[in-house]
Amino acid sequence: MSNARATHLTRRGILAAGGALGLGAVLAACGDDDAKDGGSDKGNGAAKSGPWTFKDDRGTTVKLDKVPAKIVAFVGVAAALYDYGIEVEGVFGPTKTQDGKADVQAGDMDVSKLTVFGNVWDQFNVEKYAAFAPEVLISTTFDSAGTLWYVPEASKDKIAKLAPSAAISVYDRQLTKPLERMWELAESLGADMKADKVARSKKDFEAAAERLRKAAKARPEIKVMAGSASQDLFYVSGTNLSIDLEYFKALGVNFVEPPESAKKQGGGWFESLSWENVDKYKADIIMMDDRTSTIQPADISEATWKKLPAVKAGQVIGRSPEPILSYAKCTPLLTSLAEAIEKAKKVA
């Protein structure tokens, strides 16, 4: 496999980082009141004046004459900033489902008010982006090279000429680091990080992390598997590289860990299994990829899946391989896993 092709597949395969997108998508790539309150304190730099500087995780320092107002961001980044009171008008990445509703990665944003430059992989309307007159583009990066997530390879150079970019790394580090970096980004853009709900969200996250740590310590025998479903394949994620799984493992969660040789074709992120072999690993709890690009547990009809002990016991929970990087959105991920471990029956 050429380096270029390997890189491209790895970028796409990152969606499989904790569970893959699904074979069709991979092939395509190769060719409440509290919720509403999340964005009520409008920021967008209104509280700051003067020049704006931000050093991103690529080591790139973005400098502007003023705090940017015309921000375009990957939808998950925009959703995180929204939770801190920064409303981004332009987005790209999974924003709307086929029925026009908000994608899970859009968080609490009102997607009907967003300018969407591309809703699926490899889709980015450069002309529309240029007309929007962006001041900065912000995304995540899933590799050591700093590749901007969901910015198409074919048009990345044209896009780069229209506005400077910044990236938050979500590659091979624990969840707490990108959460800290998103906090810093929001603060630089004028968010009030001393607001009660913001301060409370961080404390809630820390409490949830401690709960998960205690649950894992009390139930070390409970084995957890991170999976994702496509029509023809089931993907088992390794804990290395994925920010959520690396963090959960550091808190003591006992994960199924495919060998490195088995994850080789998945760029080191995951192992691909046929549905006939979905019972290769024994697990008491299965965490399933919640992204709309994957098949959800309720829609899996494979007999081998239904026979899995964890499935039969009802011990399947959701997982967000691309978590929205605000403390408010990540706390439920910790709580869900902690509760599952606390209540789990040993079935594997």
GROMACS .gro file of C-alpha atoms in nm:
model
  348
    1MET     CA    1   0.000   0.000   0.000
    2SER     CA    2   0.144   0.338  -0.093
    3ASN     CA    3   0.205   0.595   0.181
    4ALA     CA    4  -0.057   0.825   0.031
    5ARG     CA    5  -0.317   0.554   0.026
    6ALA     CA    6  -0.218   0.435   0.372
    7THR     CA    7  -0.258   0.788   0.507
    8HIS     CA    8  -0.596   0.828   0.343
    9LEU     CA    9  -0.724   0.499   0.474
   10THR     CA   10  -0.592   0.579   0.819
   11ARG     CA   11  -0.775   0.912   0.821
   12ARG     CA   12  -1.095   0.740   0.726
   13GLY     CA   13  -1.019   0.452   0.954
   14ILE     CA   14  -0.998   0.691   1.244
   15LEU     CA   15  -1.373   0.692   1.243
   16ALA     CA   16  -1.320   0.331   1.325
   17ALA     CA   17  -1.083   0.428   1.598
   18GLY     CA   18  -1.314   0.315   1.848
   19GLY     CA   19  -1.540   0.141   1.613
   20ALA     CA   20  -1.538   0.184   1.244
   21LEU     CA   21  -1.771   0.364   1.019
   22GLY     CA   22  -1.897   0.071   0.829
   23LEU     CA   23  -1.771  -0.091   0.518
   24GLY     CA   24  -1.975   0.119   0.278
   25ALA     CA   25  -1.839   0.439   0.423
   26VAL     CA   26  -1.483   0.308   0.417
   27LEU     CA   27  -1.517   0.216   0.053
   28ALA     CA   28  -1.666   0.554  -0.022
   29ALA     CA   29  -1.369   0.716   0.143
   30CYS     CA   30  -1.138   0.521  -0.075
   31GLY     CA   31  -1.310   0.644  -0.390
   32ASP     CA   32  -3.377   2.009   2.803
   33ASP     CA   33  -3.346   2.353   2.964
   34ASP     CA   34  -2.994   2.279   3.078
   35ALA     CA   35  -2.911   2.179   2.724
   36LYS     CA   36  -3.057   2.498   2.584
   37ASP     CA   37  -2.867   2.692   2.845
   38GLY     CA   38  -2.545   2.555   2.700
   39GLY     CA   39  -2.526   2.823   2.435
   40SER     CA   40  -2.719   3.098   2.603
   41ASP     CA   41  -2.418   3.302   2.708
   42LYS     CA   42  -2.308   3.425   2.370
   43GLY     CA   43  -1.939   3.481   2.343
   44ASN     CA   44  -1.780   3.495   1.998
   45GLY     CA   45  -1.511   3.719   2.136
   46ALA     CA   46  -1.755   3.986   2.253
   47ALA     CA   47  -1.583   3.994   2.591
   48LYS     CA   48  -1.238   4.035   2.437
   49SER     CA   49  -1.087   4.301   2.218
   50GLY     CA   50  -0.757   4.349   2.045
   51PRO     CA   51  -0.551   4.088   1.861
   52TRP     CA   52  -0.614   3.712   1.890
   53THR     CA   53  -0.342   3.452   1.916
   54PHE     CA   54  -0.378   3.078   1.960
   55LYS     CA   55  -0.107   2.813   1.941
   56ASP     CA   56  -0.265   2.488   1.828
   57ASP     CA   57  -0.160   2.126   1.869
   58ARG     CA   58   0.033   2.124   1.543
   59GLY     CA   59   0.263   2.387   1.688
   60THR     CA   60   0.107   2.645   1.458
   61THR     CA   61   0.036   2.988   1.604
   62VAL     CA   62  -0.262   3.165   1.451
   63LYS     CA   63  -0.253   3.545   1.480
   64LEU     CA   64  -0.541   3.776   1.388
   65ASP     CA   65  -0.593   4.148   1.436
   66LYS     CA   66  -0.904   4.076   1.641
   67VAL     CA   67  -1.089   3.788   1.803
   68PRO     CA   68  -1.254   3.604   1.514
   69ALA     CA   69  -1.631   3.624   1.475
   70LYS     CA   70  -1.662   3.443   1.141
   71ILE     CA   71  -1.549   3.102   1.261
   72VAL     CA   72  -1.590   2.782   1.062
   73ALA     CA   73  -1.537   2.462   1.256
   74PHE     CA   74  -1.574   2.088   1.240
   75VAL     CA   75  -1.920   2.026   1.384
   76GLY     CA   76  -1.792   1.854   1.700
   77VAL     CA   77  -1.561   2.148   1.773
   78ALA     CA   78  -1.848   2.391   1.717
   79ALA     CA   79  -2.067   2.187   1.953
   80ALA     CA   80  -1.802   2.200   2.225
   81LEU     CA   81  -1.754   2.575   2.184
   82TYR     CA   82  -2.133   2.618   2.198
   83ASP     CA   83  -2.135   2.459   2.543
   84TYR     CA   84  -1.894   2.733   2.652
   85GLY     CA   85  -2.105   3.012   2.502
   86ILE     CA   86  -1.924   3.055   2.170
   87GLU     CA   87  -2.167   3.025   1.879
   88VAL     CA   88  -2.006   2.918   1.554
   89GLU     CA   89  -2.206   2.999   1.240
   90GLY     CA   90  -2.029   2.780   0.985
   91VAL     CA   91  -1.961   2.409   1.018
   92PHE     CA   92  -1.854   2.100   0.828
   93GLY     CA   93  -1.885   1.733   0.914
   94PRO     CA   94  -2.186   1.527   1.030
   95THR     CA   95  -2.436   1.801   1.117
   96LYS     CA   96  -2.775   1.681   0.999
   97THR     CA   97  -2.926   1.335   0.963
   98GLN     CA   98  -3.112   1.236   0.648
   99ASP     CA   99  -3.439   1.357   0.801
  100GLY     CA  100  -3.289   1.699   0.874
  101LYS     CA  101  -3.251   1.650   1.248
  102ALA     CA  102  -2.936   1.725   1.442
  103ASP     CA  103  -2.666   1.462   1.416
  104VAL     CA  104  -2.536   1.329   1.747
  105GLN     CA  105  -2.211   1.515   1.682
  106ALA     CA  106  -2.393   1.850   1.663
  107GLY     CA  107  -2.465   1.846   2.035
  108ASP     CA  108  -2.711   2.113   2.148
  109MET     CA  109  -2.670   2.345   1.850
  110ASP     CA  110  -2.972   2.450   1.644
  111VAL     CA  111  -2.860   2.301   1.316
  112SER     CA  112  -3.126   2.494   1.123
  113LYS     CA  113  -2.930   2.812   1.192
  114LEU     CA  114  -2.594   2.680   1.077
  115THR     CA  115  -2.423   2.730   0.743
  116VAL     CA  116  -2.308   2.382   0.647
  117PHE     CA  117  -2.022   2.350   0.399
  118GLY     CA  118  -2.020   1.970   0.392
  119ASN     CA  119  -2.226   1.715   0.580
  120VAL     CA  120  -2.044   1.396   0.481
  121TRP     CA  121  -1.690   1.273   0.430
  122ASP     CA  122  -1.504   1.431   0.138
  123GLN     CA  123  -1.774   1.694   0.091
  124PHE     CA  124  -1.675   2.060   0.133
  125ASN     CA  125  -1.821   2.343  -0.075
  126VAL     CA  126  -1.516   2.565  -0.125
  127GLU     CA  127  -1.706   2.833  -0.319
  128LYS     CA  128  -1.965   2.862  -0.043
  129TYR     CA  129  -1.684   2.874   0.212
  130ALA     CA  130  -1.509   3.155   0.026
  131ALA     CA  131  -1.831   3.356   0.006
  132PHE     CA  132  -1.877   3.314   0.381
  133ALA     CA  133  -1.546   3.502   0.427
  134PRO     CA  134  -1.414   3.294   0.717
  135GLU     CA  135  -1.160   3.440   0.957
  136VAL     CA  136  -1.042   3.104   1.089
  137LEU     CA  137  -1.112   2.734   1.041
  138ILE     CA  138  -1.090   2.504   1.344
  139SER     CA  139  -1.092   2.126   1.343
  140THR     CA  140  -0.948   1.828   1.524
  141THR     CA  141  -0.662   1.613   1.406
  142PHE     CA  142  -0.636   1.236   1.435
  143ASP     CA  143  -0.276   1.184   1.330
  144SER     CA  144   0.074   1.295   1.416
  145ALA     CA  145   0.096   1.493   1.093
  146GLY     CA  146  -0.179   1.733   1.204
  147THR     CA  147  -0.418   1.653   0.920
  148LEU     CA  148  -0.734   1.860   0.960
  149TRP     CA  149  -1.026   1.626   1.023
  150TYR     CA  150  -1.296   1.628   0.757
  151VAL     CA  151  -1.111   1.873   0.535
  152PRO     CA  152  -1.094   1.689   0.199
  153GLU     CA  153  -0.752   1.599   0.070
  154ALA     CA  154  -0.844   1.713  -0.281
  155SER     CA  155  -0.941   2.067  -0.179
  156LYS     CA  156  -0.732   2.125   0.134
  157ASP     CA  157  -0.491   2.363  -0.042
  158LYS     CA  158  -0.772   2.583  -0.176
  159ILE     CA  159  -0.936   2.588   0.165
  160ALA     CA  160  -0.607   2.675   0.336
  161LYS     CA  161  -0.564   2.986   0.119
  162LEU     CA  162  -0.896   3.132   0.233
  163ALA     CA  163  -0.832   3.148   0.609
  164PRO     CA  164  -0.577   3.031   0.867
  165SER     CA  165  -0.655   2.711   1.053
  166ALA     CA  166  -0.615   2.571   1.403
  167ALA     CA  167  -0.633   2.211   1.523
  168ILE     CA  168  -0.696   2.033   1.852
  169SER     CA  169  -0.525   1.694   1.863
  170VAL     CA  170  -0.735   1.392   1.951
  171TYR     CA  171  -0.462   1.145   1.864
  172ASP     CA  172  -0.289   0.909   2.106
  173ARG     CA  173  -0.358   1.100   2.427
  174GLN     CA  174  -0.602   1.076   2.711
  175LEU     CA  175  -0.934   1.259   2.697
  176THR     CA  176  -0.836   1.513   2.961
  177LYS     CA  177  -0.575   1.677   2.736
  178PRO     CA  178  -0.802   1.773   2.443
  179LEU     CA  179  -1.064   1.881   2.697
  180GLU     CA  180  -0.808   2.120   2.845
  181ARG     CA  181  -0.712   2.246   2.501
  182MET     CA  182  -1.075   2.308   2.400
  183TRP     CA  183  -1.121   2.499   2.726
  184GLU     CA  184  -0.820   2.715   2.638
  185LEU     CA  185  -0.953   2.772   2.287
  186ALA     CA  186  -1.296   2.877   2.413
  187GLU     CA  187  -1.138   3.111   2.667
  188SER     CA  188  -0.923   3.271   2.398
  189LEU     CA  189  -1.238   3.334   2.194
  190GLY     CA  190  -1.403   3.523   2.478
  191ALA     CA  191  -1.594   3.255   2.668
  192ASP     CA  192  -1.660   3.318   3.036
  193MET     CA  193  -1.486   3.019   3.188
  194LYS     CA  194  -1.571   3.138   3.541
  195ALA     CA  195  -1.944   3.115   3.477
  196ASP     CA  196  -2.119   2.893   3.731
  197LYS     CA  197  -2.238   2.632   3.482
  198VAL     CA  198  -1.894   2.606   3.323
  199ALA     CA  199  -1.715   2.565   3.655
  200ARG     CA  200  -1.980   2.317   3.763
  201SER     CA  201  -1.939   2.112   3.446
  202LYS     CA  202  -1.570   2.061   3.517
  203LYS     CA  203  -1.638   1.955   3.877
  204ASP     CA  204  -1.907   1.715   3.755
  205PHE     CA  205  -1.659   1.561   3.512
  206GLU     CA  206  -1.402   1.512   3.785
  207ALA     CA  207  -1.664   1.350   4.009
  208ALA     CA  208  -1.772   1.118   3.728
  209ALA     CA  209  -1.411   1.021   3.663
  210GLU     CA  210  -1.367   0.930   4.029
  211ARG     CA  211  -1.686   0.724   4.016
  212LEU     CA  212  -1.556   0.532   3.717
  213ARG     CA  213  -1.221   0.477   3.886
  214LYS     CA  214  -1.394   0.332   4.193
  215ALA     CA  215  -1.626   0.116   3.983
  216ALA     CA  216  -1.335  -0.028   3.783
  217LYS     CA  217  -1.138  -0.097   4.101
  218ALA     CA  218  -1.434  -0.267   4.265
  219ARG     CA  219  -1.516  -0.481   3.959
  220PRO     CA  220  -1.182  -0.567   3.792
  221GLU     CA  221  -1.333  -0.890   3.659
  222ILE     CA  222  -1.572  -0.703   3.429
  223LYS     CA  223  -1.441  -0.709   3.073
  224VAL     CA  224  -1.543  -0.429   2.836
  225MET     CA  225  -1.527  -0.436   2.457
  226ALA     CA  226  -1.551  -0.131   2.232
  227GLY     CA  227  -1.716  -0.217   1.903
  228SER     CA  228  -1.876  -0.078   1.591
  229ALA     CA  229  -2.097  -0.230   1.326
  230SER     CA  230  -2.121  -0.212   0.949
  231GLN     CA  231  -2.318  -0.429   0.711
  232ASP     CA  232  -2.044  -0.683   0.654
  233LEU     CA  233  -1.797  -0.633   0.936
  234PHE     CA  234  -1.775  -0.582   1.311
  235TYR     CA  235  -1.487  -0.372   1.441
  236VAL     CA  236  -1.320  -0.420   1.779
  237SER     CA  237  -1.122  -0.117   1.892
  238GLY     CA  238  -0.796  -0.125   2.077
  239THR     CA  239  -0.749   0.124   2.356
  240ASN     CA  240  -0.433   0.278   2.213
  241LEU     CA  241  -0.474   0.599   2.010
  242SER     CA  242  -0.839   0.665   2.108
  243ILE     CA  243  -0.870   0.951   2.359
  244ASP     CA  244  -1.171   0.810   2.542
  245LEU     CA  245  -1.051   0.450   2.567
  246GLU     CA  246  -0.700   0.552   2.670
  247TYR     CA  247  -0.851   0.758   2.953
  248PHE     CA  248  -1.095   0.491   3.063
  249LYS     CA  249  -0.812   0.237   3.066
  250ALA     CA  250  -0.601   0.475   3.278
  251LEU     CA  251  -0.891   0.489   3.523
  252GLY     CA  252  -0.868   0.111   3.553
  253VAL     CA  253  -1.131  -0.021   3.313
  254ASN     CA  254  -1.052  -0.374   3.194
  255PHE     CA  255  -1.079  -0.370   2.814
  256VAL     CA  256  -1.066  -0.632   2.544
  257GLU     CA  257  -0.742  -0.554   2.361
  258PRO     CA  258  -0.688  -0.696   2.010
  259PRO     CA  259  -0.321  -0.774   1.939
  260GLU     CA  260  -0.124  -0.521   1.737
  261SER     CA  261  -0.094  -0.766   1.448
  262ALA     CA  262  -0.473  -0.791   1.427
  263LYS     CA  263  -0.510  -0.411   1.423
  264LYS     CA  264  -0.254  -0.360   1.148
  265GLN     CA  265  -0.507  -0.331   0.866
  266GLY     CA  266  -0.702  -0.083   1.076
  267GLY     CA  267  -0.407   0.152   1.105
  268GLY     CA  268  -0.349   0.038   1.463
  269TRP     CA  269  -0.695   0.147   1.572
  270PHE     CA  270  -0.913  -0.162   1.537
  271GLU     CA  271  -0.950  -0.522   1.428
  272SER     CA  272  -1.204  -0.616   1.162
  273LEU     CA  273  -1.411  -0.928   1.218
  274SER     CA  274  -1.666  -1.102   1.000
  275TRP     CA  275  -2.002  -1.140   1.169
  276GLU     CA  276  -1.938  -1.514   1.190
  277ASN     CA  277  -1.640  -1.439   1.416
  278VAL     CA  278  -1.798  -1.166   1.626
  279ASP     CA  279  -1.771  -1.394   1.929
  280LYS     CA  280  -1.390  -1.405   1.908
  281TYR     CA  281  -1.352  -1.197   2.225
  282LYS     CA  282  -1.533  -1.249   2.555
  283ALA     CA  283  -1.690  -0.938   2.707
  284ASP     CA  284  -1.932  -0.859   2.987
  285ILE     CA  285  -2.012  -0.510   2.853
  286ILE     CA  286  -2.006  -0.392   2.494
  287MET     CA  287  -1.970  -0.022   2.414
  288MET     CA  288  -2.110   0.051   2.068
  289ASP     CA  289  -2.025   0.343   1.841
  290ASP     CA  290  -2.313   0.593   1.856
  291ARG     CA  291  -2.237   0.781   1.533
  292THR     CA  292  -2.503   0.789   1.264
  293SER     CA  293  -2.257   0.648   1.013
  294THR     CA  294  -2.264   0.313   1.194
  295ILE     CA  295  -2.533   0.050   1.246
  296GLN     CA  296  -2.687   0.087   1.591
  297PRO     CA  297  -2.737  -0.216   1.821
  298ALA     CA  298  -3.116  -0.219   1.783
  299ASP     CA  299  -3.074  -0.257   1.408
  300ILE     CA  300  -2.824  -0.543   1.411
  301SER     CA  301  -2.995  -0.858   1.289
  302GLU     CA  302  -2.696  -1.094   1.283
  303ALA     CA  303  -2.765  -1.414   1.481
  304THR     CA  304  -2.409  -1.429   1.612
  305TRP     CA  305  -2.450  -1.081   1.762
  306LYS     CA  306  -2.774  -1.172   1.936
  307LYS     CA  307  -2.608  -1.476   2.093
  308LEU     CA  308  -2.330  -1.275   2.259
  309PRO     CA  309  -2.358  -1.301   2.640
  310ALA     CA  310  -2.340  -0.924   2.687
  311VAL     CA  311  -2.614  -0.870   2.429
  312LYS     CA  312  -2.838  -1.137   2.582
  313ALA     CA  313  -2.783  -0.980   2.926
  314GLY     CA  314  -2.871  -0.632   2.796
  315GLN     CA  315  -2.526  -0.505   2.882
  316VAL     CA  316  -2.469  -0.294   2.571
  317ILE     CA  317  -2.414   0.081   2.608
  318GLY     CA  318  -2.329   0.364   2.373
  319ARG     CA  319  -1.987   0.506   2.306
  320SER     CA  320  -1.879   0.830   2.139
  321PRO     CA  321  -1.551   0.766   1.954
  322GLU     CA  322  -1.550   1.136   1.861
  323PRO     CA  323  -1.665   1.291   2.189
  324ILE     CA  324  -1.777   1.653   2.194
  325LEU     CA  325  -1.489   1.809   2.384
  326SER     CA  326  -1.671   1.997   2.658
  327TYR     CA  327  -1.683   1.874   3.015
  328ALA     CA  328  -2.064   1.884   3.002
  329LYS     CA  329  -2.074   1.641   2.710
  330CYS     CA  330  -1.802   1.407   2.834
  331THR     CA  331  -1.936   1.362   3.187
  332PRO     CA  332  -2.226   1.139   3.073
  333LEU     CA  333  -1.979   0.913   2.893
  334LEU     CA  334  -1.798   0.846   3.220
  335THR     CA  335  -2.120   0.810   3.415
  336SER     CA  336  -2.270   0.564   3.167
  337LEU     CA  337  -1.967   0.335   3.176
  338ALA     CA  338  -1.936   0.357   3.556
  339GLU     CA  339  -2.300   0.264   3.600
  340ALA     CA  340  -2.271  -0.023   3.355
  341ILE     CA  341  -1.970  -0.166   3.541
  342GLU     CA  342  -2.137  -0.121   3.879
  343LYS     CA  343  -2.447  -0.311   3.768
  344ALA     CA  344  -2.292  -0.564   3.530
  345LYS     CA  345  -2.334  -0.936   3.568
  346LYS     CA  346  -2.030  -1.146   3.493
  347VAL     CA  347  -2.145  -1.320   3.174
  348ALA     CA  348  -1.836  -1.368   2.961
   0.00000   0.00000   0.00000
